Amino acid sequence: MYTEPIVKPEKQADITHFDQAVADDELARLLDVLPPAVSEAVLRCPQLEGLIEIVLDLGRPAEVRFFDQAVYFEDIEVGRAELDYVIQRLGHFTGDNRAGIERTLHRISAIRNRREQIIGLTCRVGRAVTGTVEIIRDVIETGKGLLLLGPPGVGKTTLLREAARVLAGDLGKRVVIVDTSNEIGGDGDVPHSGIGRARRMQVPAPELQHKVMIEAVENHMPEVIVIDEIGTLPEALAARTIAERGVQLVGTAHGITLDNLITNPTLSDLIGGIQAVTLSDEEARRRGTQKTVLERKARPTFDMLVEIQHRDRLAVYRDLAKVVDRVLAGVAVSPEIRSRELDGTVVIESGRAQQRYFTTFDSDGDGEPAAVRMPVAGYGAARKTAIYPIGVNRTRLEQAIRELGVHARLADQPINADVVLSLKAQRKRQPKKLQQALRQGVEFYSIKSNTFAQVKGFLRNYFGASRAAGGRRLALEETEDAVVRVQRGTRPVELAPQNSFIRRQQHELVHRHGLHSESRGRDPNRRVVVLPGSE
């Protein structure tokens, strides 16, 4: 893992801020529509800059929510009169039970009973916070489609608004915002100043958002379209249509992590769509998988994805197509983690401690190849390698681990292990525990005899080889990049020379993607060439 400051602290000590005078004026306009008793109680609260929501539910005490706590005004019980006071000052609620205050970013949402009467109000405080986009400004400036995910309240809409302002102002692009809930540009015909020079198209009803998205492309010649809350299949299809016309998309979707999109049949099209593919017996054996596997159907609508884990912490996936392919293949991915420190410095962390696997083939020494999954070191280095012995003396294994000082421990079950160490005789018997572990992708190694020298020799070889695993990781990443280049064109790509062990891994990785490969040259310059075409 490394940390790399991408902004200087002295320039970013106040990286996120908002105009206090404007903020005070807009908060006053929200408090003005609330019952006087509630407004006065809110003003008595300290740290109003952390105010998020004011909740008014019929028959309950008024509630004020801050970033880190909720305050209940037990002496202010919300009745029908208090709700009517707010409703009369707001006017019309849209089809999604939302209302706003002209030229502000505040949002008031209603809860209704079965008779369509309003029995609760959630008054969301909106602020145009500037500087939040600096944490991913370089990502936005690439011109590629960007999808933002995250739980409610982490600042997705704020980040989206800032992105629109920067793209339209600093970069001079033609930006159109499709603003269904009026959270980006505020309520009223004149949009909030927080979106800068970007244009805003309002949506008459939530179910019409996909039509307004297409209308924006066809009528207004945008270079960038900003969309908040993609949540339905028509909206996902409209987003794909926009992307296919060469327009940069920046949007948010319903979901918290990438896994949510992969398992969501409605929105999976945003990441290329997921389909089940039945392999032939031979192909399934070659890949070391079941006959039915999941694969991506098409290019993702968005090129990159950002998971907003916290207001000051994000995970960036730069090549979404490659990431989805790896996840579907059962390969753990390590996103780029960006965090904003207290002094405003933005720090990048790369190579998060996770274990990644690539399928390869090893030989037990007697000419019988066996499918195993090799870890790419450099991920999860702080975690001890769990070894499960089958037929190997546990006491000798523990003693060898202590003597050599390797970063390993014994596992309680094969399924919980990273490595299964067995005698060759045990391997040929294929006990049920071993079969289950191999199906789950656990590594398998065997030694000839149950002696201390053999056990110690295995540990030396395994952990000695892992010191060179950084080179394996780079070689496999080079192979993946070559696969993408060959898939996009028709010309072969020649890789850097490697030893025979790494070349085997490269060949298997290429074949998993349905391409040919061959080795050329003589050692030490023998190398793999990735060729177009499928087997």
Coordinates of C-alpha atoms in Angstrom, one line a residue, residues 198-409:
A198 CA -24.9 24.1 -16.2
R199 CA -28.4 23.9 -17.6
R200 CA -31.2 22.1 -15.8
M201 CA -34.2 20.2 -17.2
Q202 CA -37.0 19.5 -14.7
V203 CA -39.0 16.3 -14.8
P204 CA -42.8 16.6 -14.5
A205 CA -43.3 13.2 -12.9
P206 CA -40.7 10.6 -11.7
E207 CA -42.0 8.0 -14.2
L208 CA -41.0 10.4 -17.1
Q209 CA -37.4 10.7 -16.2
H210 CA -36.2 8.4 -18.9
K211 CA -38.1 10.4 -21.6
V212 CA -36.5 13.6 -20.4
M213 CA -33.1 12.0 -20.5
I214 CA -33.5 11.2 -24.2
E215 CA -35.1 14.6 -24.9
A216 CA -32.0 16.3 -23.3
V217 CA -29.7 14.5 -25.9
E218 CA -31.9 15.0 -28.9
N219 CA -32.9 18.7 -28.3
H220 CA -30.0 20.4 -26.5
M221 CA -26.7 19.0 -27.8
P222 CA -25.0 18.4 -24.5
E223 CA -21.5 17.1 -24.0
V224 CA -22.3 15.9 -20.5
I225 CA -25.5 14.8 -18.9
V226 CA -25.9 14.6 -15.2
I227 CA -28.5 12.3 -13.8
D228 CA -29.6 11.7 -10.2
E229 CA -31.1 8.4 -8.9
I230 CA -31.2 6.0 -11.8
G231 CA -33.6 3.4 -10.4
T232 CA -35.7 1.7 -13.1
L233 CA -35.1 -0.3 -16.2
P234 CA -36.3 2.4 -18.7
E235 CA -33.9 4.8 -17.0
A236 CA -31.0 2.3 -17.3
L237 CA -31.8 1.8 -21.0
A238 CA -32.0 5.5 -21.6
A239 CA -28.6 5.9 -19.9
R240 CA -27.2 3.3 -22.3
T241 CA -28.7 5.1 -25.3
I242 CA -27.0 8.4 -24.2
A243 CA -23.6 6.7 -23.7
E244 CA -23.8 5.1 -27.1
R245 CA -24.3 8.6 -28.6
G246 CA -20.9 9.7 -27.2
V247 CA -22.2 11.9 -24.4
Q248 CA -20.4 11.7 -21.1
L249 CA -22.6 10.5 -18.3
V250 CA -22.2 11.4 -14.6
G251 CA -24.9 10.0 -12.4
T252 CA -26.0 8.1 -9.3
A253 CA -27.9 4.9 -9.0
H254 CA -29.9 3.1 -6.3
G255 CA -27.2 0.9 -4.6
I256 CA -24.4 1.1 -2.1
T257 CA -21.7 -1.1 -3.6
L258 CA -20.9 -2.7 -6.9
D259 CA -22.3 -6.0 -5.7
N260 CA -25.7 -4.4 -5.4
L261 CA -25.7 -3.6 -9.1
I262 CA -24.4 -7.1 -10.1
T263 CA -27.3 -8.7 -8.2
N264 CA -29.9 -6.2 -9.2
P265 CA -31.6 -7.5 -12.5
T266 CA -33.1 -4.0 -13.1
L267 CA -29.9 -2.0 -13.0
S268 CA -27.3 -4.6 -13.9
D269 CA -27.4 -3.2 -17.5
L270 CA -25.5 -0.2 -16.1
I271 CA -22.5 -2.4 -15.7
G272 CA -23.0 -4.4 -18.9
G273 CA -25.7 -6.8 -17.9
I274 CA -25.2 -10.3 -16.4
Q275 CA -26.0 -13.5 -18.2
A276 CA -25.7 -17.2 -17.3
V277 CA -23.6 -19.1 -19.9
T278 CA -23.4 -22.9 -20.1
L279 CA -19.9 -24.2 -20.9
S280 CA -19.0 -27.5 -22.6
D281 CA -17.6 -30.2 -20.3
E282 CA -14.1 -29.6 -21.8
E283 CA -14.3 -25.9 -21.3
A284 CA -15.5 -26.2 -17.7
R285 CA -12.7 -28.6 -16.9
R286 CA -10.1 -26.3 -18.5
R287 CA -11.4 -23.3 -16.6
G288 CA -11.8 -25.3 -13.4
T289 CA -15.4 -24.0 -12.9
Q290 CA -18.9 -25.3 -13.0
K291 CA -20.6 -25.7 -16.3
T292 CA -22.9 -22.7 -15.7
V293 CA -21.0 -19.4 -15.1
L294 CA -22.0 -15.8 -15.0
E295 CA -20.5 -13.4 -17.7
R296 CA -21.0 -9.8 -18.7
K297 CA -23.2 -9.4 -21.8
A298 CA -22.0 -6.0 -23.1
R299 CA -19.9 -3.0 -22.4
P300 CA -21.0 -1.1 -19.2
T301 CA -22.9 2.0 -19.7
F302 CA -20.5 3.8 -17.3
D303 CA -16.7 3.5 -17.7
M304 CA -15.9 4.1 -14.0
L305 CA -17.6 3.7 -10.7
V306 CA -17.1 5.4 -7.3
E307 CA -18.5 4.0 -4.1
I308 CA -19.0 6.7 -1.5
Q309 CA -18.3 4.9 1.7
H310 CA -18.2 8.1 3.8
R311 CA -18.3 11.8 3.1
D312 CA -14.5 11.8 3.2
R313 CA -13.8 8.3 1.9
L314 CA -14.4 6.9 -1.6
A315 CA -13.5 3.7 -3.5
V316 CA -12.7 4.3 -7.2
Y317 CA -13.0 1.6 -9.8
R318 CA -11.3 3.0 -12.9
D319 CA -12.0 0.2 -15.5
L320 CA -15.5 -1.0 -14.7
A321 CA -15.6 -3.6 -17.5
K322 CA -12.5 -5.3 -16.2
V323 CA -13.6 -5.0 -12.6
V324 CA -17.0 -6.7 -13.4
D325 CA -15.3 -9.5 -15.3
R326 CA -13.0 -10.2 -12.4
V327 CA -15.8 -10.2 -9.8
L328 CA -17.9 -12.6 -12.0
A329 CA -14.8 -14.8 -12.3
G330 CA -14.5 -15.0 -8.5
V331 CA -11.4 -12.8 -8.4
A332 CA -11.3 -10.2 -5.6
V333 CA -10.6 -6.7 -6.7
S334 CA -8.9 -3.9 -4.9
P335 CA -10.2 -0.4 -5.7
E336 CA -8.3 2.8 -5.3
I337 CA -9.2 4.2 -1.9
R338 CA -9.3 8.0 -1.6
S339 CA -9.7 9.8 1.7
R340 CA -9.7 13.4 2.8
E341 CA -7.7 14.2 5.9
L342 CA -8.6 16.8 8.5
D343 CA -6.1 19.3 6.9
G344 CA -7.8 18.9 3.5
T345 CA -5.2 16.7 2.0
V346 CA -6.6 14.0 -0.3
V347 CA -4.7 10.7 0.0
I348 CA -4.8 7.8 -2.4
E349 CA -4.3 4.2 -1.1
S350 CA -3.6 1.6 -3.6
G351 CA -3.3 -2.2 -3.1
R352 CA -5.8 -2.6 -0.3
A353 CA -5.1 -5.7 1.8
Q354 CA -7.1 -8.4 0.0
Q355 CA -6.2 -11.7 -1.5
R356 CA -6.5 -12.1 -5.3
Y357 CA -6.4 -15.4 -7.2
F358 CA -5.6 -16.5 -10.7
T359 CA -6.2 -20.0 -12.0
T360 CA -3.2 -21.9 -13.2
F361 CA -1.9 -25.4 -13.5
D362 CA 0.7 -27.1 -11.4
S363 CA 2.2 -30.5 -11.6
D364 CA 2.6 -33.0 -8.8
G365 CA 6.0 -34.2 -10.2
D366 CA 4.7 -37.3 -11.9
G367 CA 3.3 -35.6 -15.0
E368 CA -0.3 -35.3 -13.8
P369 CA -1.4 -31.6 -14.0
A370 CA -3.9 -30.4 -11.5
A371 CA -5.9 -27.2 -11.5
V372 CA -5.0 -24.9 -8.6
R373 CA -5.5 -21.2 -7.8
M374 CA -2.4 -19.2 -7.2
P375 CA -2.4 -16.1 -4.9
V376 CA -0.9 -13.0 -6.3
A377 CA 1.1 -11.6 -3.4
G378 CA 1.2 -8.0 -2.5
Y379 CA -2.4 -8.3 -1.5
G380 CA -3.2 -9.3 2.1
A381 CA 0.4 -9.4 3.1
A382 CA -0.4 -8.7 6.7
R383 CA -2.6 -11.8 6.9
K384 CA -1.0 -15.1 7.7
T385 CA -1.3 -17.9 5.1
A386 CA -3.6 -20.6 6.5
I387 CA -2.3 -24.1 5.8
Y388 CA -4.3 -27.3 6.3
P389 CA -2.4 -30.5 6.4
I390 CA -3.8 -33.8 5.1
G391 CA -1.7 -36.8 6.0
V392 CA 1.1 -34.4 7.1
N393 CA 2.1 -34.3 10.7
R394 CA 0.7 -31.1 12.2
T395 CA 3.3 -30.9 15.0
R396 CA 6.1 -31.0 12.4
L397 CA 4.4 -28.4 10.3
E398 CA 4.0 -26.1 13.3
Q399 CA 7.7 -26.6 14.2
A400 CA 8.8 -25.9 10.7
I401 CA 6.7 -22.7 10.6
R402 CA 8.3 -21.5 13.9
E403 CA 11.9 -22.4 12.8
L404 CA 11.7 -20.7 9.5
G405 CA 9.7 -17.7 10.8
V406 CA 7.3 -17.7 7.8
H407 CA 4.0 -15.8 7.9
A408 CA 1.8 -18.9 8.2
R409 CA -0.6 -20.7 10.6

